[in-house]
Amino acid sequence: MVARVSLEIALRKEFDYSIPPGLAGQIEVGRRVQVPFGARKVFGTVTALAEESDHANLKPVLKVIGVQALVTPKVLKLARWIADYYCCAPEVALKSVLPEAVRKREEGWKKQLFVRVSPGSGEFPKLPRRQQEVWNIIEERREMPLTDLLGLARTTAATVRKLEDRGLVEIAAEIFERDPYAREHILPTQPLPLNPCQDNALREIVRAMDERRACPAWPGGTAAPGANPPTTSNATRNTLLLHGVTGSGKTEVYLQAIAHALEQDQGAIVLVPEISLTPQTVERFKARFSSGTLRTLVAVLHSHLSAGERHDEWHKIRQGRARIVIGARSAIFAPVEPLGLIIVDEEHEHTYKQEEAPRYHARDVAIMRGWMESAVVVLGSATPSLESYYNCKTGRYTLLELPERADDRKMPRVRVVDMRQAARGGKGVPIFSPQLKEAVAQRLERGEQTILFLNRRGYSTALQCPLCGYVATCPNCSVSLTYHRPEERLRCHICGHVENVPAVCPNGKCKNPAIHYAGLGTQRVEDTLTKLFPCARVRRMDADTMKRKDDYRKTLGEFRAGKVDILVGTQMIAKGLHFPNVTLVGILYADLALHQPDFRAGERTFQLLTQVAGRAGRGDVEGEVFVQAFTPFHPAIQYARRHDFKGFYEQEIEFRGQLKYPPVSRVALLTLRGRNEDKVKFSAGHLKRELEKSLMANEAPSRSSATLSAPGGKGAGERGIFKDLIFCGPAPAPLLRAETFYRYQIMLRTRAMSKLSRTLAHIVVALALPKDVTLAVDIDPVNLA
């Protein structure tokens, strides 16, 4: 027998190895193995077995890692699709489906000494007092960790060893699972009654799950999710979009749908976009499914777990002891079998997109995995992505709607404050408008809570000299340095560069001591609040304060318990959180991201404002939202004020259609990086010419930023491979320099992305670039910077 192995080296090929007789019964598809590669010994994954090979003198597999296959055949098929569609090496895609803690040479189980009552312990002579006290505890518990026993009995290991010598107890090392929620006491909950809209949504999801059970799994391929759906009616019902306003009870629908999956002996995966959502989400799911004998039903996977916790949680899933998986992006690869339901909560979030190779989008991977494994995929959001809503409008997905809040609660009143008026007093732009300041004071008097949102951390966004115009910039990136007041440092939020704060202007010809800080960040908001409301309890949630793995849980727990009056934060507090006592939300600089060079800027602003506003009024008291903006009449802000998603969609889709931007077409973004700008610019021009040769099929090159062949039109590129390809660039990236690398981009737009990604893969392999220039291909990018 021959094992075909994918090595952890990006060579874009697999290698054949002979299977020694001693390992014949152990090697199967998905097993991790150690094999020789030249003079080295490397690790890899078995991707196929064969009876013979086209190559002679095969080297043997050296060692099998672990006791079972880590990559299931279904996940292996998914990894192959990711490599094909997202234009990356198969080894890179395969490596991404396993957490690093699981890919280790040996299984990393933690062992701990346990004490248990000996089977033969019966009558025994009277024990000394200390030994008798210890024995009483052991006899009651029957088995427990030695460290717990020593702490409970306030004794030493020597005393327990004496009981072992008497034959009363046994002490042995056993595997001790590291459960990140072991110390949490979660009260069980029961299913809640559903309103008619929730009940209808649940019935549609259950019906789709029952239909998919009778539908065979999809055989494979490289089609883009939603772009080329299967033709059968059963397969197109694979994906449902649950569009429910904030507070409409989407989570209860999820919980009851998962209960149905469990009844059918199937598992479920729940994806959440931010780690900050995970504690509250986990609590709600564990309360429903992890009580009593079902303690290990729910497993958690995200980057803030320790390596040991990730190892144990993943193996809990692989062994079938955990049937529900909750986590961020990478949890989509959890080895749940059989898989019946995948839920992608807040499906519109850009954090589902991986920024390094493989640059997959977890939402689209979820849809493809559901398609492959006959599982139903539910996308949930109050502000769906235009791509998902467009797929509903074109019949690819099924649309389910929850137009009202649960329990007949009202949507919050949204007031837009024109900050241009507030700035006309001549004293600069205030952080808080008079209306917002008064509203915060009223909430403090009534004992209600407030959330203030600003999607910019730090104290001030720039250090600027008013005389010569000097601005402190990062030496590695094309951005200004942000002032962080607690540590008195200037920091770059792109590369992490740190500088001391200068006492005078660094310009040698100026040396002005009156250098000042410009702009606004969450640190400054927190500092100002403590001065305006000295009795208020203020907490801040951003990347600077949430550094330890328990910080999210601790801060949100204090806020829920009413120990915090005002919560200031960035986008990590903007969505998915449920706090009934929050009656006021203030959005500072609402148009901060509105004017970025990105065609999705309006969409993201609308989504963010709607999501943040949705944190208010989830209890018995009606909520109120203040939106402070300098462009208050922008459509994104006005539609968000009215909670009008459909109105925003209609005007935005018209703009996208005119310019052939997603979801009307799809985008591939090619980015070249290097430390020499001239080399990068030259390489971008060379790449453009190679693309024109391959994509135009020997036609004449087109003009830059022009359509090679308009749909249905006649022109130079009509007989080419792609009839609708739009070619833009090369051009400097919006952020020209990042982490010392200059960047130039080429954007391609087409409906036939699956075909284009395969063509790009061949071009990338054959392309000759300077050694210090690299090329990254991003299919369906969400960040154009």
PDB file of N, CA, C and O in Angstrom, residues 224-273:
ATOM      1  N   ALA A 224     -18.364  28.693  -6.464  1.00  0.00           N
ATOM      2  CA  ALA A 224     -18.396  29.733  -5.435  1.00  0.00           C
ATOM      3  C   ALA A 224     -19.727  29.685  -4.707  1.00  0.00           C
ATOM      4  O   ALA A 224     -20.771  29.519  -5.333  1.00  0.00           O
ATOM      5  N   PRO A 225     -19.739  29.805  -3.391  1.00  0.00           N
ATOM      6  CA  PRO A 225     -20.997  29.753  -2.642  1.00  0.00           C
ATOM      7  C   PRO A 225     -21.951  30.840  -3.109  1.00  0.00           C
ATOM      8  O   PRO A 225     -21.609  32.004  -3.143  1.00  0.00           O
ATOM      9  N   GLY A 226     -23.162  30.430  -3.447  1.00  0.00           N
ATOM     10  CA  GLY A 226     -24.156  31.418  -3.856  1.00  0.00           C
ATOM     11  C   GLY A 226     -24.006  31.854  -5.296  1.00  0.00           C
ATOM     12  O   GLY A 226     -24.930  32.380  -5.876  1.00  0.00           O
ATOM     13  N   ALA A 227     -22.824  31.629  -5.912  1.00  0.00           N
ATOM     14  CA  ALA A 227     -22.618  32.077  -7.289  1.00  0.00           C
ATOM     15  C   ALA A 227     -23.145  31.054  -8.280  1.00  0.00           C
ATOM     16  O   ALA A 227     -23.785  31.384  -9.260  1.00  0.00           O
ATOM     17  N   ASN A 228     -22.867  29.771  -8.027  1.00  0.00           N
ATOM     18  CA  ASN A 228     -23.313  28.702  -8.903  1.00  0.00           C
ATOM     19  C   ASN A 228     -23.974  27.611  -8.066  1.00  0.00           C
ATOM     20  O   ASN A 228     -23.390  26.556  -7.836  1.00  0.00           O
ATOM     21  N   PRO A 229     -25.175  27.842  -7.570  1.00  0.00           N
ATOM     22  CA  PRO A 229     -25.796  26.894  -6.665  1.00  0.00           C
ATOM     23  C   PRO A 229     -26.207  25.621  -7.387  1.00  0.00           C
ATOM     24  O   PRO A 229     -26.350  25.607  -8.609  1.00  0.00           O
ATOM     25  N   PRO A 230     -26.421  24.511  -6.666  1.00  0.00           N
ATOM     26  CA  PRO A 230     -26.900  23.296  -7.297  1.00  0.00           C
ATOM     27  C   PRO A 230     -28.279  23.525  -7.889  1.00  0.00           C
ATOM     28  O   PRO A 230     -29.001  24.436  -7.493  1.00  0.00           O
ATOM     29  N   THR A 231     -28.648  22.703  -8.832  1.00  0.00           N
ATOM     30  CA  THR A 231     -29.873  22.952  -9.585  1.00  0.00           C
ATOM     31  C   THR A 231     -31.104  22.358  -8.930  1.00  0.00           C
ATOM     32  O   THR A 231     -32.213  22.778  -9.204  1.00  0.00           O
ATOM     33  N   THR A 232     -30.959  21.375  -8.036  1.00  0.00           N
ATOM     34  CA  THR A 232     -32.124  20.763  -7.427  1.00  0.00           C
ATOM     35  C   THR A 232     -32.730  21.683  -6.390  1.00  0.00           C
ATOM     36  O   THR A 232     -32.049  22.433  -5.711  1.00  0.00           O
ATOM     37  N   SER A 233     -34.056  21.607  -6.235  1.00  0.00           N
ATOM     38  CA  SER A 233     -34.740  22.468  -5.276  1.00  0.00           C
ATOM     39  C   SER A 233     -34.320  22.146  -3.857  1.00  0.00           C
ATOM     40  O   SER A 233     -34.251  23.034  -3.005  1.00  0.00           O
ATOM     41  N   ASN A 234     -34.035  20.875  -3.560  1.00  0.00           N
ATOM     42  CA  ASN A 234     -33.602  20.513  -2.213  1.00  0.00           C
ATOM     43  C   ASN A 234     -32.287  21.185  -1.863  1.00  0.00           C
ATOM     44  O   ASN A 234     -32.094  21.677  -0.749  1.00  0.00           O
ATOM     45  N   ALA A 235     -31.336  21.199  -2.807  1.00  0.00           N
ATOM     46  CA  ALA A 235     -30.010  21.756  -2.523  1.00  0.00           C
ATOM     47  C   ALA A 235     -30.070  23.263  -2.345  1.00  0.00           C
ATOM     48  O   ALA A 235     -29.344  23.820  -1.529  1.00  0.00           O
ATOM     49  N   THR A 236     -30.931  23.953  -3.097  1.00  0.00           N
ATOM     50  CA  THR A 236     -30.994  25.404  -2.957  1.00  0.00           C
ATOM     51  C   THR A 236     -31.605  25.806  -1.622  1.00  0.00           C
ATOM     52  O   THR A 236     -31.452  26.950  -1.200  1.00  0.00           O
ATOM     53  N   ARG A 237     -32.266  24.890  -0.939  1.00  0.00           N
ATOM     54  CA  ARG A 237     -32.813  25.185   0.380  1.00  0.00           C
ATOM     55  C   ARG A 237     -31.780  24.943   1.468  1.00  0.00           C
ATOM     56  O   ARG A 237     -32.097  24.964   2.653  1.00  0.00           O
ATOM     57  N   ASN A 238     -30.543  24.722   1.055  1.00  0.00           N
ATOM     58  CA  ASN A 238     -29.463  24.494   2.011  1.00  0.00           C
ATOM     59  C   ASN A 238     -29.236  25.695   2.924  1.00  0.00           C
ATOM     60  O   ASN A 238     -28.919  25.540   4.096  1.00  0.00           O
ATOM     61  N   THR A 239     -29.405  26.903   2.405  1.00  0.00           N
ATOM     62  CA  THR A 239     -29.076  28.126   3.149  1.00  0.00           C
ATOM     63  C   THR A 239     -30.302  28.984   3.356  1.00  0.00           C
ATOM     64  O   THR A 239     -31.050  29.256   2.415  1.00  0.00           O
ATOM     65  N   LEU A 240     -30.496  29.418   4.611  1.00  0.00           N
ATOM     66  CA  LEU A 240     -31.600  30.302   4.962  1.00  0.00           C
ATOM     67  C   LEU A 240     -31.035  31.549   5.636  1.00  0.00           C
ATOM     68  O   LEU A 240     -30.159  31.441   6.494  1.00  0.00           O
ATOM     69  N   LEU A 241     -31.538  32.701   5.259  1.00  0.00           N
ATOM     70  CA  LEU A 241     -31.140  33.967   5.880  1.00  0.00           C
ATOM     71  C   LEU A 241     -32.218  34.387   6.859  1.00  0.00           C
ATOM     72  O   LEU A 241     -33.369  34.651   6.465  1.00  0.00           O
ATOM     73  N   LEU A 242     -31.874  34.451   8.144  1.00  0.00           N
ATOM     74  CA  LEU A 242     -32.797  34.898   9.181  1.00  0.00           C
ATOM     75  C   LEU A 242     -32.550  36.380   9.417  1.00  0.00           C
ATOM     76  O   LEU A 242     -31.632  36.769  10.133  1.00  0.00           O
ATOM     77  N   HIS A 243     -33.387  37.204   8.795  1.00  0.00           N
ATOM     78  CA  HIS A 243     -33.262  38.661   8.920  1.00  0.00           C
ATOM     79  C   HIS A 243     -34.212  39.127  10.017  1.00  0.00           C
ATOM     80  O   HIS A 243     -35.423  39.219   9.809  1.00  0.00           O
ATOM     81  N   GLY A 244     -33.661  39.396  11.190  1.00  0.00           N
ATOM     82  CA  GLY A 244     -34.486  39.843  12.305  1.00  0.00           C
ATOM     83  C   GLY A 244     -33.923  41.100  12.914  1.00  0.00           C
ATOM     84  O   GLY A 244     -32.708  41.223  13.113  1.00  0.00           O
ATOM     85  N   VAL A 245     -34.774  42.064  13.241  1.00  0.00           N
ATOM     86  CA  VAL A 245     -34.304  43.311  13.839  1.00  0.00           C
ATOM     87  C   VAL A 245     -33.608  42.997  15.161  1.00  0.00           C
ATOM     88  O   VAL A 245     -33.772  41.914  15.737  1.00  0.00           O
ATOM     89  N   THR A 246     -32.826  43.933  15.656  1.00  0.00           N
ATOM     90  CA  THR A 246     -32.119  43.711  16.918  1.00  0.00           C
ATOM     91  C   THR A 246     -33.131  43.470  18.038  1.00  0.00           C
ATOM     92  O   THR A 246     -34.116  44.193  18.167  1.00  0.00           O
ATOM     93  N   GLY A 247     -32.895  42.414  18.822  1.00  0.00           N
ATOM     94  CA  GLY A 247     -33.802  42.081  19.917  1.00  0.00           C
ATOM     95  C   GLY A 247     -35.025  41.301  19.486  1.00  0.00           C
ATOM     96  O   GLY A 247     -35.988  41.187  20.254  1.00  0.00           O
ATOM     97  N   SER A 248     -35.016  40.732  18.284  1.00  0.00           N
ATOM     98  CA  SER A 248     -36.200  40.023  17.778  1.00  0.00           C
ATOM     99  C   SER A 248     -36.254  38.563  18.214  1.00  0.00           C
ATOM    100  O   SER A 248     -37.222  37.864  17.898  1.00  0.00           O
ATOM    101  N   GLY A 249     -35.228  38.083  18.918  1.00  0.00           N
ATOM    102  CA  GLY A 249     -35.253  36.701  19.407  1.00  0.00           C
ATOM    103  C   GLY A 249     -34.649  35.692  18.456  1.00  0.00           C
ATOM    104  O   GLY A 249     -35.079  34.532  18.428  1.00  0.00           O
ATOM    105  N   LYS A 250     -33.652  36.100  17.697  1.00  0.00           N
ATOM    106  CA  LYS A 250     -33.000  35.157  16.781  1.00  0.00           C
ATOM    107  C   LYS A 250     -32.320  34.025  17.551  1.00  0.00           C
ATOM    108  O   LYS A 250     -32.340  32.869  17.117  1.00  0.00           O
ATOM    109  N   THR A 251     -31.705  34.346  18.695  1.00  0.00           N
ATOM    110  CA  THR A 251     -30.974  33.318  19.446  1.00  0.00           C
ATOM    111  C   THR A 251     -31.902  32.209  19.919  1.00  0.00           C
ATOM    112  O   THR A 251     -31.530  31.033  19.899  1.00  0.00           O
ATOM    113  N   GLU A 252     -33.116  32.541  20.321  1.00  0.00           N
ATOM    114  CA  GLU A 252     -34.059  31.494  20.756  1.00  0.00           C
ATOM    115  C   GLU A 252     -34.427  30.584  19.588  1.00  0.00           C
ATOM    116  O   GLU A 252     -34.598  29.366  19.764  1.00  0.00           O
ATOM    117  N   VAL A 253     -34.535  31.148  18.407  1.00  0.00           N
ATOM    118  CA  VAL A 253     -34.775  30.315  17.219  1.00  0.00           C
ATOM    119  C   VAL A 253     -33.593  29.383  16.986  1.00  0.00           C
ATOM    120  O   VAL A 253     -33.773  28.193  16.692  1.00  0.00           O
ATOM    121  N   TYR A 254     -32.363  29.914  17.131  1.00  0.00           N
ATOM    122  CA  TYR A 254     -31.178  29.069  16.994  1.00  0.00           C
ATOM    123  C   TYR A 254     -31.228  27.897  17.985  1.00  0.00           C
ATOM    124  O   TYR A 254     -30.973  26.738  17.629  1.00  0.00           O
ATOM    125  N   LEU A 255     -31.520  28.217  19.246  1.00  0.00           N
ATOM    126  CA  LEU A 255     -31.496  27.200  20.301  1.00  0.00           C
ATOM    127  C   LEU A 255     -32.493  26.083  20.016  1.00  0.00           C
ATOM    128  O   LEU A 255     -32.177  24.888  20.166  1.00  0.00           O
ATOM    129  N   GLN A 256     -33.685  26.433  19.595  1.00  0.00           N
ATOM    130  CA  GLN A 256     -34.691  25.407  19.345  1.00  0.00           C
ATOM    131  C   GLN A 256     -34.404  24.644  18.056  1.00  0.00           C
ATOM    132  O   GLN A 256     -34.750  23.458  17.941  1.00  0.00           O
ATOM    133  N   ALA A 257     -33.768  25.276  17.095  1.00  0.00           N
ATOM    134  CA  ALA A 257     -33.354  24.550  15.882  1.00  0.00           C
ATOM    135  C   ALA A 257     -32.262  23.542  16.215  1.00  0.00           C
ATOM    136  O   ALA A 257     -32.255  22.415  15.696  1.00  0.00           O
ATOM    137  N   ILE A 258     -31.325  23.928  17.074  1.00  0.00           N
ATOM    138  CA  ILE A 258     -30.269  23.000  17.485  1.00  0.00           C
ATOM    139  C   ILE A 258     -30.863  21.836  18.264  1.00  0.00           C
ATOM    140  O   ILE A 258     -30.423  20.682  18.118  1.00  0.00           O
ATOM    141  N   ALA A 259     -31.861  22.109  19.102  1.00  0.00           N
ATOM    142  CA  ALA A 259     -32.516  21.028  19.836  1.00  0.00           C
ATOM    143  C   ALA A 259     -33.091  19.996  18.869  1.00  0.00           C
ATOM    144  O   ALA A 259     -33.027  18.784  19.121  1.00  0.00           O
ATOM    145  N   HIS A 260     -33.651  20.449  17.759  1.00  0.00           N
ATOM    146  CA  HIS A 260     -34.165  19.519  16.758  1.00  0.00           C
ATOM    147  C   HIS A 260     -33.037  18.702  16.138  1.00  0.00           C
ATOM    148  O   HIS A 260     -33.201  17.496  15.902  1.00  0.00           O
ATOM    149  N   ALA A 261     -31.891  19.360  15.873  1.00  0.00           N
ATOM    150  CA  ALA A 261     -30.743  18.616  15.327  1.00  0.00           C
ATOM    151  C   ALA A 261     -30.294  17.525  16.289  1.00  0.00           C
ATOM    152  O   ALA A 261     -29.995  16.397  15.878  1.00  0.00           O
ATOM    153  N   LEU A 262     -30.240  17.843  17.583  1.00  0.00           N
ATOM    154  CA  LEU A 262     -29.835  16.850  18.574  1.00  0.00           C
ATOM    155  C   LEU A 262     -30.828  15.690  18.639  1.00  0.00           C
ATOM    156  O   LEU A 262     -30.431  14.537  18.808  1.00  0.00           O
ATOM    157  N   GLU A 263     -32.109  16.002  18.484  1.00  0.00           N
ATOM    158  CA  GLU A 263     -33.113  14.943  18.470  1.00  0.00           C
ATOM    159  C   GLU A 263     -32.902  13.992  17.300  1.00  0.00           C
ATOM    160  O   GLU A 263     -33.225  12.806  17.388  1.00  0.00           O
ATOM    161  N   GLN A 264     -32.362  14.513  16.211  1.00  0.00           N
ATOM    162  CA  GLN A 264     -32.076  13.684  15.032  1.00  0.00           C
ATOM    163  C   GLN A 264     -30.680  13.070  15.090  1.00  0.00           C
ATOM    164  O   GLN A 264     -30.190  12.565  14.087  1.00  0.00           O
ATOM    165  N   ASP A 265     -30.039  13.164  16.274  1.00  0.00           N
ATOM    166  CA  ASP A 265     -28.696  12.619  16.483  1.00  0.00           C
ATOM    167  C   ASP A 265     -27.675  13.297  15.571  1.00  0.00           C
ATOM    168  O   ASP A 265     -26.766  12.655  15.036  1.00  0.00           O
ATOM    169  N   GLN A 266     -27.839  14.603  15.384  1.00  0.00           N
ATOM    170  CA  GLN A 266     -26.901  15.381  14.578  1.00  0.00           C
ATOM    171  C   GLN A 266     -26.298  16.488  15.439  1.00  0.00           C
ATOM    172  O   GLN A 266     -26.867  16.896  16.444  1.00  0.00           O
ATOM    173  N   GLY A 267     -25.137  16.980  15.017  1.00  0.00           N
ATOM    174  CA  GLY A 267     -24.462  18.045  15.729  1.00  0.00           C
ATOM    175  C   GLY A 267     -24.672  19.394  15.072  1.00  0.00           C
ATOM    176  O   GLY A 267     -25.290  19.499  14.004  1.00  0.00           O
ATOM    177  N   ALA A 268     -24.140  20.437  15.712  1.00  0.00           N
ATOM    178  CA  ALA A 268     -24.316  21.797  15.208  1.00  0.00           C
ATOM    179  C   ALA A 268     -23.069  22.617  15.469  1.00  0.00           C
ATOM    180  O   ALA A 268     -22.352  22.390  16.450  1.00  0.00           O
ATOM    181  N   ILE A 269     -22.806  23.585  14.588  1.00  0.00           N
ATOM    182  CA  ILE A 269     -21.724  24.552  14.741  1.00  0.00           C
ATOM    183  C   ILE A 269     -22.346  25.938  14.769  1.00  0.00           C
ATOM    184  O   ILE A 269     -23.174  26.273  13.911  1.00  0.00           O
ATOM    185  N   VAL A 270     -21.951  26.745  15.756  1.00  0.00           N
ATOM    186  CA  VAL A 270     -22.437  28.126  15.874  1.00  0.00           C
ATOM    187  C   VAL A 270     -21.239  29.060  15.787  1.00  0.00           C
ATOM    188  O   VAL A 270     -20.343  29.015  16.621  1.00  0.00           O
ATOM    189  N   LEU A 271     -21.220  29.894  14.760  1.00  0.00           N
ATOM    190  CA  LEU A 271     -20.130  30.846  14.576  1.00  0.00           C
ATOM    191  C   LEU A 271     -20.554  32.221  15.077  1.00  0.00           C
ATOM    192  O   LEU A 271     -21.668  32.677  14.809  1.00  0.00           O
ATOM    193  N   VAL A 272     -19.662  32.866  15.806  1.00  0.00           N
ATOM    194  CA  VAL A 272     -19.879  34.242  16.242  1.00  0.00           C
ATOM    195  C   VAL A 272     -18.696  35.069  15.751  1.00  0.00           C
ATOM    196  O   VAL A 272     -17.572  34.572  15.667  1.00  0.00           O
ATOM    197  N   PRO A 273     -18.918  36.339  15.414  1.00  0.00           N
ATOM    198  CA  PRO A 273     -17.852  37.102  14.759  1.00  0.00           C
ATOM    199  C   PRO A 273     -16.776  37.638  15.676  1.00  0.00           C
ATOM    200  O   PRO A 273     -15.663  37.865  15.250  1.00  0.00           O
TER     201      PRO A 273
END
